[in-house]
């Protein structure tokens, strides 16, 4: 027994071996090793209720040092409970009927001992992985009357949570996932000096250490193991493990991202090993806002573990960074198709996006997989209010996702805490999940419409994964069809059609553009009227390929040609300019270059590469065809992402700045870019006075929460009433015509229409 008169720091030192006491010696008397208890008969009810006095005294004393100032005595989350389950016992030979089983809770105050040795003086700078995280969740459960604890609000629910005693994981269990050198390294931290530990935290990826870190990490892994064993073995209906430090970033040979041991992966491996066929197939759903690279690594080639992660990816820029969290990583060898990443392209995703992902990918695949156990790697950092995550998932949504997963594996579901760093958000979210586990129906949701980017992401994932899952649509194209039938990409056919139409109507022909590689996509890329070099106004249009609208064939999801519609609205601007007696150069910037892909799988737009190619084409066109001609006025029009090439020319070519009369650009889903005028006097002012930038009504630039109005460096912005590019191009034709005519001057530009009199104002419809 520790001397209660000693200061807390002295007691912590004893746990770290300062007096020869090992970490294992502070485990409560009723908690023996897994091997010893697995050979013993099931404990009696009296044994289940017994709690070690030593552990309670130690936990209370240290918790006082870590308690919240505003919580008073309630901050001491005692382990005392009228019902505790020593879950390190092997499963009962005859499990209770599911209707009689209870929901379990694993929580141990000693997991709060892992904390910073040198905490910041400013409260706002406290490390996000704060020891108070698990206490806030536990305290919220107590306030809701779900836990039998002295701090709980009475009366309690009819069947309060059944407590699961956390134990230290054994080396052999940890090494089912991690290498022995990794285990030895974490173990060695308990004997290091404080100075070494503080220095070392700056060398590792988002990790801090103290002398109790190793013991705490063992408890966290052990808590996950015994919680999963209790549910998989039929002792509990389902359970939540409120554990820390988290684990899903820890890889086999290194800690990272606040994680030391991969708790969920270790627990799944132990259950598979000990329970054999009764826990052969396991589904892991990771809804932490960060990709669980550690779990993915552990099971990437395992056909019996299906890992589904929903996370912010930001094209590999969001932690843990890199391509491994993208939708193209689907598993390997026997595990091909058993790794599903749903990578959000940006922060800000909400309830409707997550539910859309569940309804269209997660649940169909989960039913098809038919697991024996479901484990949620439950990070709550996608919750509204979490600054690291930046998303807006509500407690209600977490409850709905939990409720859907409870329909799998006969209800055998374990929730293991991962991330989540807003103390209020994680406690409210964990409470909603726990209530659902205990049988309460989730509250109703208001938001039901997913964002465009959310829908696109889920559909891309479904397309890739449809190769491996019969339940997912649309199906990816047969890889061999290209070789068998010699197919052509539709965007090349469309451009060839456009070129033929413009030649027939206006005698427009191709201009040669140098490329360092050959492709069908470069044919007819730039076409011009025969008079493009003459002393008349010149309109240059840079645009994305025209949009195509389709109606899918029900069931097969195939496309019939009579159900495909082409919306080529740039031709109306070309016709208007030619009717005014102007010259026109039309530039099509393909989103994909045909001939450099393998097979005919779905191809993603390479935005960085396309940006570079667009700038190169614009410069080549300017230097070889426009700069040397006699045009009286030069107008550039950019449609979609291509308009950035106009800004590039303004900044990098002085001759372009001198001769450009005005520019009109249309911005929809692409970024709104400012002119970079740091080294060019009055460029931003000129750009504002001689531009019209039409922006869709739902673009982020119009967000009412923006603190300031957009700078003039973005040009003269016009908020369109439309939300789509094709509608915007159609609605604003007259405004563009009036703007161009004003810039030319009232005395020039008689058209070639009837009697030589073209439309002077606008373009008409």
XYZ file of C-alpha atoms in Angstrom:
765
model
C 0.000 0.000 0.000
C 1.302 3.433 -0.911
C 1.683 5.946 1.883
C -1.148 8.456 1.499
C 0.963 11.100 3.211
C 3.470 11.139 0.359
C 3.044 13.783 -2.347
C 1.587 12.633 -5.652
C 4.911 13.046 -7.397
C 6.488 10.558 -5.025
C 3.748 8.033 -5.694
C 4.210 8.409 -9.461
C 7.898 7.771 -8.978
C 7.184 4.505 -7.175
C 5.095 3.326 -10.119
C 8.001 4.014 -12.418
C 10.363 1.775 -10.581
C 12.024 4.391 -8.365
C 11.664 1.970 -5.462
C 11.822 -1.223 -7.453
C 8.060 -1.462 -7.960
C 7.145 -2.610 -11.479
C 4.175 -1.331 -13.461
C 2.515 -4.723 -13.131
C 2.556 -4.537 -9.321
C 0.011 -1.727 -9.224
C -2.651 -3.768 -11.061
C -5.600 -4.412 -8.692
C -5.574 -7.727 -6.878
C -8.623 -8.999 -8.743
C -6.928 -8.497 -12.137
C -4.578 -11.365 -12.941
C -2.839 -12.278 -16.164
C -4.812 -13.536 -19.113
C -3.078 -16.917 -19.077
C -3.757 -17.590 -15.402
C -7.404 -16.579 -15.509
C -8.093 -18.419 -18.752
C -7.363 -21.653 -16.833
C -9.679 -20.739 -13.952
C -13.443 -21.269 -13.658
C -15.726 -18.272 -14.234
C -15.640 -15.835 -11.273
C -18.519 -15.560 -8.866
C -20.735 -12.474 -8.667
C -18.962 -11.509 -5.443
C -15.624 -11.591 -7.226
C -17.001 -9.487 -10.064
C -18.043 -6.780 -7.577
C -14.770 -6.750 -5.682
C -12.445 -3.789 -6.281
C -8.877 -3.407 -5.076
C -8.430 -0.848 -2.307
C -4.889 -0.165 -3.517
C -5.995 0.831 -6.991
C -8.747 3.108 -5.675
C -6.406 5.004 -3.349
C -3.774 5.447 -6.053
C -6.283 6.426 -8.727
C -7.994 8.956 -6.472
C -4.728 10.554 -5.390
C -3.292 10.993 -8.873
C -6.623 12.043 -10.312
C -6.658 14.891 -7.788
C -3.498 16.197 -9.425
C -5.026 15.965 -12.904
C -8.563 17.087 -12.035
C -10.441 19.961 -13.599
C -10.491 23.039 -11.488
C -14.173 23.611 -12.078
C -15.237 20.064 -11.329
C -14.321 19.772 -7.692
C -14.677 16.300 -6.224
C -16.589 15.173 -9.302
C -13.347 15.256 -11.273
C -12.133 12.120 -9.483
C -13.504 9.373 -11.681
C -13.350 6.493 -9.214
C -13.235 2.965 -10.462
C -15.608 1.824 -7.724
C -18.771 0.302 -9.175
C -21.396 -2.109 -7.961
C -20.807 -4.289 -11.004
C -17.418 -4.824 -12.638
C -16.490 -7.413 -15.196
C -13.028 -8.939 -15.156
C -12.981 -9.329 -18.902
C -9.539 -10.906 -19.081
C -11.311 -14.202 -18.464
C -11.806 -16.505 -21.425
C -15.384 -16.410 -22.770
C -18.070 -18.321 -20.922
C -18.624 -21.848 -22.280
C -22.335 -21.008 -22.548
C -22.919 -17.318 -23.330
C -26.075 -15.687 -22.076
C -28.904 -15.126 -24.580
C -28.382 -11.771 -26.398
C -31.565 -10.276 -24.923
C -30.162 -10.677 -21.405
C -26.761 -9.204 -22.164
C -25.717 -5.741 -21.065
C -23.682 -2.926 -22.597
C -20.142 -2.659 -21.221
C -17.856 0.252 -20.391
C -14.081 0.154 -20.088
C -12.620 3.178 -18.304
C -9.639 3.444 -15.988
C -8.467 6.665 -14.392
C -4.864 5.503 -14.651
C -4.971 6.134 -18.392
C -4.808 9.821 -17.482
C -1.253 9.379 -16.212
C 0.125 9.801 -19.735
C 0.582 13.578 -19.846
C 3.103 16.235 -20.825
C 6.138 16.592 -18.571
C 6.584 20.209 -19.554
C 3.077 21.571 -20.150
C 2.767 25.092 -21.628
C 2.091 27.998 -19.328
C -0.752 29.273 -21.484
C -3.913 27.212 -21.137
C -4.726 27.686 -24.817
C -1.512 25.852 -25.774
C -2.309 22.589 -23.973
C -1.571 19.544 -26.130
C -4.727 18.387 -27.969
C -4.322 14.828 -26.683
C -5.284 16.000 -23.207
C -5.654 13.520 -20.284
C -8.985 15.165 -19.481
C -10.500 13.775 -22.697
C -11.477 10.422 -21.192
C -12.602 11.960 -17.895
C -14.977 14.330 -19.680
C -16.557 11.396 -21.501
C -16.826 9.330 -18.317
C -18.231 12.256 -16.361
C -20.841 12.872 -19.094
C -21.945 9.235 -18.836
C -22.231 9.603 -15.065
C -24.300 12.772 -15.353
C -26.643 10.915 -17.705
C -27.165 8.195 -15.099
C -25.629 5.470 -17.248
C -22.863 4.441 -14.810
C -23.129 3.323 -11.210
C -20.641 5.697 -9.607
C -20.717 8.042 -6.561
C -20.682 11.027 -8.937
C -23.583 9.746 -11.050
C -26.920 11.519 -11.206
C -29.704 9.433 -9.664
C -31.858 7.633 -10.528
C -29.790 5.454 -12.833
C -31.127 3.740 -15.923
C -32.609 0.281 -15.397
C -29.518 -1.496 -16.691
C -26.448 0.701 -16.172
C -23.218 0.045 -18.020
C -21.355 -3.047 -16.860
C -17.807 -2.052 -15.979
C -14.860 -3.797 -17.659
C -11.635 -3.677 -15.663
C -8.671 -2.592 -17.782
C -5.524 -4.666 -17.527
C -2.074 -4.268 -19.017
C -1.623 -5.908 -22.385
C 1.062 -8.564 -22.508
C 4.140 -8.321 -24.764
C 3.009 -11.276 -26.866
C -0.300 -9.524 -27.545
C 1.339 -6.225 -28.506
C 3.735 -8.050 -30.826
C 0.888 -9.538 -32.831
C 0.888 -6.135 -34.545
C 4.109 -4.351 -33.564
C 7.734 -5.390 -33.841
C 9.622 -6.336 -30.698
C 12.061 -3.389 -31.095
C 9.079 -1.032 -31.134
C 7.705 -2.572 -27.930
C 11.144 -2.393 -26.295
C 11.493 1.272 -27.246
C 8.186 2.273 -25.653
C 9.065 0.192 -22.589
C 12.444 1.925 -22.298
C 10.773 5.315 -21.794
C 9.858 4.415 -18.191
C 13.559 4.463 -17.238
C 14.525 7.650 -19.079
C 15.126 10.969 -17.347
C 12.634 13.788 -17.728
C 15.106 15.834 -19.774
C 15.594 12.996 -22.237
C 11.830 12.439 -22.527
C 11.163 16.132 -23.157
C 13.907 16.265 -25.783
C 12.646 13.077 -27.429
C 9.110 14.351 -27.937
C 10.484 16.916 -30.392
C 12.120 14.163 -32.449
C 8.994 12.066 -32.956
C 5.850 12.740 -34.968
C 3.293 14.367 -32.636
C 4.159 12.290 -29.555
C 4.991 13.202 -25.975
C 6.326 10.902 -23.245
C 6.641 10.609 -19.488
C 7.673 7.759 -17.221
C 4.120 6.460 -17.043
C 3.552 6.495 -20.794
C 4.437 2.832 -21.201
C 2.165 1.634 -18.385
C -0.678 3.787 -19.694
C -0.258 2.512 -23.260
C -0.399 -1.072 -21.982
C -3.648 -0.294 -20.161
C -5.136 1.295 -23.253
C -4.294 -1.730 -25.413
C -5.362 -4.154 -22.699
C -8.663 -2.331 -22.248
C -9.362 -2.617 -25.982
C -8.457 -6.318 -25.966
C -10.698 -7.301 -23.076
C -13.581 -5.147 -24.267
C -13.499 -6.848 -27.667
C -13.117 -10.298 -26.079
C -16.084 -9.735 -23.802
C -18.335 -8.787 -26.723
C -17.000 -11.316 -29.228
C -17.161 -14.052 -26.576
C -20.805 -13.355 -25.736
C -20.343 -11.903 -22.238
C -21.640 -8.486 -23.296
C -24.118 -7.297 -25.922
C -21.849 -4.446 -27.004
C -19.432 -2.056 -25.333
C -17.573 1.230 -25.436
C -13.908 1.507 -24.443
C -13.027 5.018 -23.237
C -9.286 4.587 -23.576
C -6.157 6.589 -24.266
C -3.586 7.092 -25.634
C -5.234 6.470 -29.023
C -3.758 3.979 -31.455
C -4.826 4.045 -35.103
C -1.763 6.016 -36.319
C 0.810 3.759 -34.620
C 2.557 1.655 -37.243
C 4.261 -1.671 -36.673
C 7.643 -0.117 -35.966
C 7.006 3.485 -34.916
C 4.716 5.663 -32.820
C 3.103 8.703 -34.433
C 0.114 11.024 -34.268
C -0.428 10.801 -30.467
C -0.430 6.956 -30.792
C 1.954 4.407 -29.254
C 0.312 0.990 -29.696
C -2.395 0.261 -32.270
C -5.124 -0.642 -29.769
C -7.857 -1.697 -32.210
C -5.567 -3.804 -34.399
C -4.072 -5.555 -31.375
C -7.534 -6.314 -29.966
C -8.737 -7.719 -33.295
C -5.661 -9.928 -33.675
C -6.064 -11.304 -30.138
C -9.754 -12.072 -30.718
C -9.015 -13.809 -34.014
C -6.277 -15.869 -32.377
C -8.178 -16.837 -29.222
C -11.745 -17.198 -30.510
C -10.908 -18.795 -33.854
C -13.935 -19.369 -36.107
C -16.354 -17.520 -33.836
C -14.408 -14.311 -34.554
C -12.817 -14.984 -37.922
C -14.148 -12.018 -39.931
C -13.926 -8.546 -38.399
C -15.143 -5.222 -39.744
C -13.291 -2.097 -38.571
C -14.987 1.227 -39.311
C -12.729 4.203 -38.630
C -14.613 7.506 -38.564
C -11.776 9.518 -37.029
C -11.197 12.621 -39.161
C -7.623 11.442 -39.800
C -6.769 8.370 -41.833
C -5.867 5.347 -39.694
C -2.598 4.511 -41.398
C -1.634 2.086 -38.617
C -4.787 -0.034 -38.962
C -4.512 0.012 -42.757
C -0.922 -1.217 -42.544
C -1.808 -3.990 -40.093
C -4.520 -5.560 -42.273
C -3.678 -4.453 -45.818
C -3.194 -8.046 -47.017
C -5.687 -9.731 -44.683
C -8.832 -11.101 -46.396
C -10.600 -11.573 -43.048
C -10.472 -7.961 -41.861
C -12.421 -5.306 -43.753
C -11.113 -1.828 -42.923
C -13.241 1.180 -43.912
C -11.939 4.658 -43.121
C -13.856 7.926 -43.600
C -11.455 10.831 -43.259
C -10.338 14.209 -44.559
C -7.602 13.716 -47.151
C -7.128 17.049 -48.960
C -5.192 15.357 -51.753
C -2.679 13.971 -49.259
C -2.028 17.271 -47.469
C -4.036 16.451 -44.325
C -2.419 14.440 -41.507
C -0.952 11.811 -41.688
C -0.217 13.109 -45.222
C 0.759 11.192 -48.319
C -1.240 9.137 -50.813
C -1.942 6.118 -48.583
C -5.337 7.397 -47.523
C -6.679 7.890 -51.044
C -9.463 5.812 -52.609
C -7.038 3.920 -54.847
C -5.489 1.971 -51.941
C -7.795 -1.053 -51.887
C -5.662 -3.717 -50.196
C -3.174 -6.177 -51.648
C -2.926 -9.846 -52.575
C -5.557 -11.831 -50.577
C -6.729 -8.600 -48.974
C -7.534 -6.862 -52.265
C -10.851 -5.071 -51.850
C -10.748 -5.305 -48.060
C -9.353 -1.792 -47.610
C -11.803 1.027 -48.375
C -10.819 4.660 -47.965
C -13.460 7.373 -48.293
C -11.215 10.462 -48.504
C -12.990 13.803 -48.222
C -11.316 16.375 -50.497
C -11.723 19.162 -47.950
C -12.755 19.960 -44.415
C -16.281 21.101 -43.648
C -18.093 17.811 -44.280
C -21.281 17.297 -42.288
C -23.923 14.784 -41.243
C -25.429 14.331 -44.708
C -22.022 13.527 -46.246
C -21.263 10.860 -43.647
C -24.719 9.311 -43.932
C -24.429 9.308 -47.730
C -21.142 7.409 -47.409
C -22.756 4.934 -45.004
C -25.806 4.365 -47.176
C -23.962 3.966 -50.479
C -20.685 2.270 -49.522
C -20.215 1.325 -45.860
C -23.422 -0.579 -45.166
C -23.819 -2.353 -48.531
C -20.250 -3.638 -48.324
C -20.599 -4.489 -44.617
C -23.700 -6.619 -45.263
C -21.904 -8.334 -48.121
C -18.868 -9.017 -45.912
C -21.075 -10.354 -43.065
C -18.598 -9.947 -40.149
C -18.474 -11.847 -36.858
C -17.501 -8.696 -34.948
C -17.654 -4.962 -35.678
C -15.157 -2.538 -34.112
C -15.435 1.234 -34.487
C -12.204 3.209 -34.281
C -14.203 6.092 -32.872
C -12.378 9.341 -33.190
C -14.724 12.255 -32.523
C -12.536 14.908 -34.145
C -14.922 15.205 -37.099
C -17.463 16.563 -34.616
C -18.669 20.139 -34.879
C -16.426 22.331 -32.734
C -13.192 20.356 -33.139
C -10.600 22.758 -34.520
C -8.215 20.058 -35.735
C -10.895 18.294 -37.764
C -12.825 21.258 -39.110
C -15.922 19.178 -39.896
C -19.502 19.397 -38.646
C -20.670 15.931 -37.616
C -23.295 16.069 -34.863
C -23.847 13.667 -31.939
C -27.083 12.633 -33.665
C -25.152 11.542 -36.748
C -22.691 9.503 -34.688
C -25.710 7.819 -33.080
C -27.241 7.017 -36.488
C -23.991 5.531 -37.791
C -23.701 3.417 -34.629
C -27.312 2.288 -34.980
C -26.696 1.115 -38.546
C -23.599 -0.846 -37.549
C -25.509 -2.532 -34.702
C -27.476 -4.446 -37.335
C -24.317 -6.416 -38.207
C -22.628 -9.408 -36.545
C -25.661 -10.178 -34.394
C -25.186 -6.833 -32.662
C -21.603 -7.565 -31.545
C -20.212 -4.047 -31.705
C -17.296 -2.447 -29.841
C -16.569 1.294 -29.856
C -12.926 2.156 -29.077
C -12.009 5.799 -28.552
C -9.401 7.261 -30.897
C -9.127 11.028 -31.456
C -11.355 13.991 -30.642
C -9.949 17.078 -28.978
C -12.826 19.386 -28.146
C -13.804 18.254 -24.648
C -17.441 19.227 -25.012
C -17.810 17.694 -28.502
C -16.288 14.334 -27.621
C -18.322 13.960 -24.420
C -21.634 14.776 -26.139
C -20.807 12.558 -29.116
C -19.695 9.622 -26.959
C -22.856 9.961 -24.865
C -25.040 9.783 -27.994
C -23.180 6.670 -29.159
C -23.459 5.016 -25.735
C -27.193 5.694 -25.464
C -27.620 4.057 -28.857
C -25.600 1.024 -27.754
C -27.910 0.718 -24.742
C -30.972 0.597 -26.968
C -32.190 4.180 -27.307
C -33.183 5.151 -30.867
C -31.117 7.993 -32.378
C -32.611 11.483 -32.500
C -33.929 12.762 -35.817
C -31.581 14.557 -38.179
C -32.418 17.748 -40.031
C -29.681 17.866 -42.649
C -30.240 15.294 -45.383
C -28.606 16.696 -48.544
C -24.960 15.773 -49.059
C -22.557 18.262 -50.632
C -21.534 17.948 -54.274
C -17.947 17.134 -53.285
C -19.183 14.549 -50.770
C -21.361 12.804 -53.353
C -18.543 12.855 -55.916
C -16.103 11.333 -53.431
C -18.442 8.510 -52.438
C -19.256 7.734 -56.067
C -15.554 7.593 -56.964
C -14.977 5.158 -54.110
C -17.930 3.025 -55.223
C -16.621 2.985 -58.799
C -13.180 1.741 -57.741
C -14.483 -0.749 -55.175
C -17.182 -2.100 -57.519
C -14.484 -4.378 -58.957
C -14.449 -6.279 -55.673
C -18.033 -5.909 -54.356
C -21.138 -7.013 -56.246
C -23.322 -4.647 -54.224
C -21.678 -1.435 -55.469
C -22.679 0.587 -58.526
C -21.826 1.959 -61.021
C -19.543 -0.851 -62.135
C -16.095 -0.031 -63.434
C -15.466 -0.716 -67.112
C -14.038 -4.048 -68.211
C -10.284 -3.568 -68.494
C -10.048 -5.630 -71.665
C -12.659 -3.759 -73.650
C -10.137 -1.234 -74.989
C -7.925 -3.902 -76.486
C -10.884 -5.874 -77.869
C -12.794 -3.052 -79.536
C -10.276 -0.218 -80.006
C -12.372 2.319 -78.115
C -11.914 6.094 -78.200
C -12.457 8.577 -75.411
C -15.571 10.680 -75.810
C -13.857 14.015 -75.158
C -11.691 13.493 -78.250
C -14.770 12.699 -80.338
C -16.586 15.777 -79.001
C -13.679 18.090 -79.846
C -13.461 16.628 -83.342
C -17.195 17.291 -83.738
C -16.809 20.872 -82.464
C -13.981 21.508 -84.916
C -16.028 20.199 -87.819
C -19.039 22.309 -86.838
C -17.001 25.498 -86.465
C -15.301 24.928 -89.803
C -18.632 24.387 -91.505
C -20.211 27.475 -89.917
C -17.285 29.926 -89.781
C -14.359 28.341 -91.707
C -12.350 28.036 -88.467
C -9.231 25.868 -88.836
C -6.603 24.430 -86.499
C -3.494 26.306 -85.385
C -0.427 24.177 -84.806
C 0.745 24.024 -81.171
C 4.024 22.407 -80.208
C 3.815 19.532 -77.685
C 6.591 17.321 -76.408
C 4.335 14.265 -76.787
C 1.649 13.057 -79.197
C -2.004 12.517 -78.347
C -5.422 12.650 -80.001
C -6.362 15.170 -77.343
C -4.037 17.768 -78.933
C -5.692 17.528 -82.350
C -7.883 20.578 -83.040
C -7.032 21.891 -79.583
C -6.679 25.457 -80.933
C -8.858 26.597 -83.848
C -9.155 30.095 -85.333
C -10.998 32.169 -87.912
C -8.972 32.918 -91.076
C -8.671 36.611 -90.123
C -7.126 36.105 -86.668
C -3.990 38.062 -87.722
C -5.755 41.113 -89.161
C -6.239 44.599 -87.725
C -9.601 43.911 -86.113
C -10.700 43.041 -82.565
C -9.679 39.539 -81.479
C -11.511 37.354 -78.948
C -9.563 34.447 -77.423
C -11.658 31.886 -75.498
C -9.951 29.385 -73.186
C -12.407 26.813 -71.884
C -12.807 23.404 -70.342
C -14.404 20.667 -72.458
C -18.167 21.238 -72.728
C -20.322 19.462 -70.146
C -22.234 16.326 -71.055
C -25.510 15.401 -69.368
C -26.545 11.772 -69.183
C -29.424 9.595 -68.040
C -28.152 6.231 -66.824
C -29.754 2.988 -67.884
C -31.519 1.610 -64.754
C -29.937 -1.561 -63.428
C -26.963 -1.799 -65.782
C -25.906 1.846 -65.273
C -24.824 1.964 -68.923
C -25.172 4.954 -71.213
C -27.214 5.032 -74.392
C -26.193 7.620 -76.967
C -29.754 8.920 -77.259
C -29.647 9.696 -73.513
C -26.475 11.814 -73.725
C -26.704 15.575 -74.254
C -23.891 18.011 -75.093
C -24.093 21.594 -73.790
C -21.632 23.558 -75.942
C -22.370 27.149 -74.974
C -19.046 28.650 -76.072
C -20.261 28.467 -79.685
C -22.774 31.255 -78.947
C -19.936 33.579 -77.899
C -17.963 32.602 -81.014
C -20.924 33.346 -83.272
C -21.551 36.716 -81.590
C -17.927 37.823 -82.057
C -17.869 36.741 -85.710
C -21.146 38.580 -86.335
C -19.444 41.721 -85.038
C -16.654 41.295 -87.589
C -14.136 40.130 -84.979
C -11.533 37.396 -85.222
C -11.794 34.431 -82.835
C -9.343 31.886 -81.443
C -10.959 29.018 -79.526
C -8.758 27.003 -77.141
C -9.969 23.715 -75.645
C -8.037 22.529 -72.555
C -8.663 18.770 -72.090
C -8.979 17.513 -68.530
C -7.303 14.252 -69.533
C -4.654 13.477 -72.174
C -5.590 10.349 -74.120
C -2.932 7.721 -74.729
C -0.940 7.948 -71.485
C -3.205 5.863 -69.248
C -3.079 2.145 -68.612
C -6.269 0.416 -69.675
C -9.537 2.326 -69.706
C -10.222 2.630 -65.998
C -11.777 5.752 -64.543
C -9.279 8.604 -64.909
C -8.921 11.479 -62.460
C -8.018 14.998 -63.491
C -4.447 15.881 -62.579
C -5.079 19.501 -61.610
C -1.451 20.455 -61.043
C -0.306 18.997 -64.355
C -3.247 20.546 -66.187
C -2.460 23.966 -64.720
C 1.103 23.795 -66.024
C -0.005 22.650 -69.487
C -2.625 25.412 -69.703
C -0.040 28.061 -68.873
C 2.370 26.621 -71.457
C -0.303 26.634 -74.185
C -1.334 30.214 -73.373
C 2.258 31.457 -73.545
C 2.952 29.562 -76.793
C -0.225 30.931 -78.335
C 0.590 34.492 -77.288
C 4.194 34.475 -78.470
C 3.592 32.710 -81.796
C 0.157 33.812 -82.990
C -1.166 36.860 -81.121
C 1.701 39.117 -80.044
C 2.932 39.435 -83.629
C -0.458 40.132 -85.267
C -2.218 43.432 -85.980
C -5.319 43.075 -83.772
C -6.713 46.459 -82.745
C -8.143 45.190 -79.462
C -7.525 41.888 -77.720
C -10.059 40.265 -75.390
C -9.507 37.082 -73.392
C -12.339 35.001 -71.976
C -11.701 32.184 -69.488
C -14.244 29.484 -68.652
C -13.611 27.325 -65.597
C -10.163 26.517 -64.257
C -8.533 27.687 -67.512
C -8.864 31.334 -66.571
C -5.806 31.150 -64.340
C -3.699 31.105 -67.537
C -4.889 34.651 -68.267
C -3.639 35.801 -64.859
C -0.370 33.995 -65.513
C 0.102 35.937 -68.762
C -0.733 39.256 -67.072
C 1.944 38.724 -64.455
C 4.648 37.182 -66.641
C 4.362 38.909 -70.032
C 4.722 42.704 -70.220
C 3.598 42.768 -73.865
C 0.378 41.021 -72.849
C -0.339 43.666 -70.205
C 0.232 46.406 -72.793
C -2.096 44.979 -75.447
C -4.875 43.242 -73.498
C -8.052 45.334 -73.671
C -10.212 43.456 -71.162
C -10.995 39.982 -69.825
C -14.146 38.130 -68.818
C -13.981 34.989 -66.719
C -16.504 32.465 -65.413
C -15.831 30.710 -62.091
C -17.931 27.835 -60.752
C -16.408 25.029 -58.675
C -12.816 26.093 -59.287
C -10.809 28.421 -57.057
C -11.162 32.175 -57.354
C -7.634 33.488 -57.872
C -6.254 36.991 -57.183
C -3.824 38.795 -59.448
C -0.288 38.786 -58.068
C 0.760 42.434 -58.411
C 3.611 42.655 -55.920
C 6.171 43.788 -58.499
C 3.872 45.457 -61.035
C 2.590 48.952 -60.370
C -1.207 49.414 -60.581
C -1.816 45.941 -62.059
C -4.543 45.089 -59.528
C -6.281 48.399 -60.204
C -6.145 47.827 -63.991
C -7.432 44.281 -63.573
C -10.374 45.446 -61.481
C -11.344 48.169 -63.966
C -11.049 45.976 -67.057
C -12.486 42.642 -65.985
C -15.780 40.934 -65.253
C -15.581 37.814 -63.109
C -18.896 35.950 -62.980
C -19.033 33.645 -59.942
C -21.746 31.097 -59.143
C -24.156 31.969 -56.335
C -22.998 29.100 -54.090
C -19.261 29.780 -54.364
C -17.307 30.059 -51.102
C -16.367 33.685 -51.856
C -19.945 34.687 -50.997
C -19.860 32.977 -47.591
C -21.665 35.359 -45.172
C -19.185 34.482 -42.426
C -16.314 36.084 -44.307
C -14.948 38.927 -42.238
C -14.028 41.182 -45.177
C -15.182 41.837 -48.691
C -13.080 40.227 -51.448
C -10.068 42.281 -52.486
C -10.003 44.130 -55.816
C -7.126 41.855 -56.735
C -9.791 39.230 -57.568
C -11.158 41.499 -60.296
C -14.633 42.984 -60.636
C -16.769 40.181 -59.171
C -20.354 39.603 -60.247
C -22.492 37.215 -58.221
C -24.489 35.125 -60.646
C -27.966 33.915 -59.640
C -27.030 30.532 -61.138
C -25.216 27.644 -59.426
C -23.881 25.817 -62.494
C -21.412 26.830 -65.195
C -23.606 26.044 -68.214
C -26.534 28.053 -66.836
C -24.224 30.932 -65.979
C -22.766 31.037 -69.497
C -26.268 31.198 -70.921
C -27.707 33.808 -68.531
C -24.861 36.350 -68.790
C -24.368 36.437 -72.565
C -25.889 39.902 -72.980
C -23.820 41.370 -70.131
C -20.625 40.055 -71.692
C -21.562 41.484 -75.097
C -22.314 44.933 -73.647
C -19.043 44.903 -71.672
C -16.953 44.007 -74.734
C -18.679 46.611 -76.937
C -18.042 49.374 -74.414
C -14.355 48.501 -74.365
C -14.083 48.586 -78.165
C -15.787 51.944 -78.521
C -19.044 53.042 -80.098
C -17.612 53.769 -83.542
C -16.147 50.368 -84.389
C -17.249 46.862 -85.218
C -20.103 46.860 -87.710
C -21.099 43.258 -88.051
C -21.349 41.003 -91.068
C -25.036 40.229 -90.602
C -27.906 41.586 -92.641
C -26.742 44.733 -94.435
C -23.532 44.614 -92.434
C -25.360 45.589 -89.261
C -24.610 43.235 -86.382
C -26.130 43.333 -82.909
C -24.522 46.242 -81.115
C -25.774 45.484 -77.606
C -25.646 42.064 -76.035
C -25.724 38.651 -77.669
C -29.359 37.698 -77.419
C -30.525 34.189 -76.759
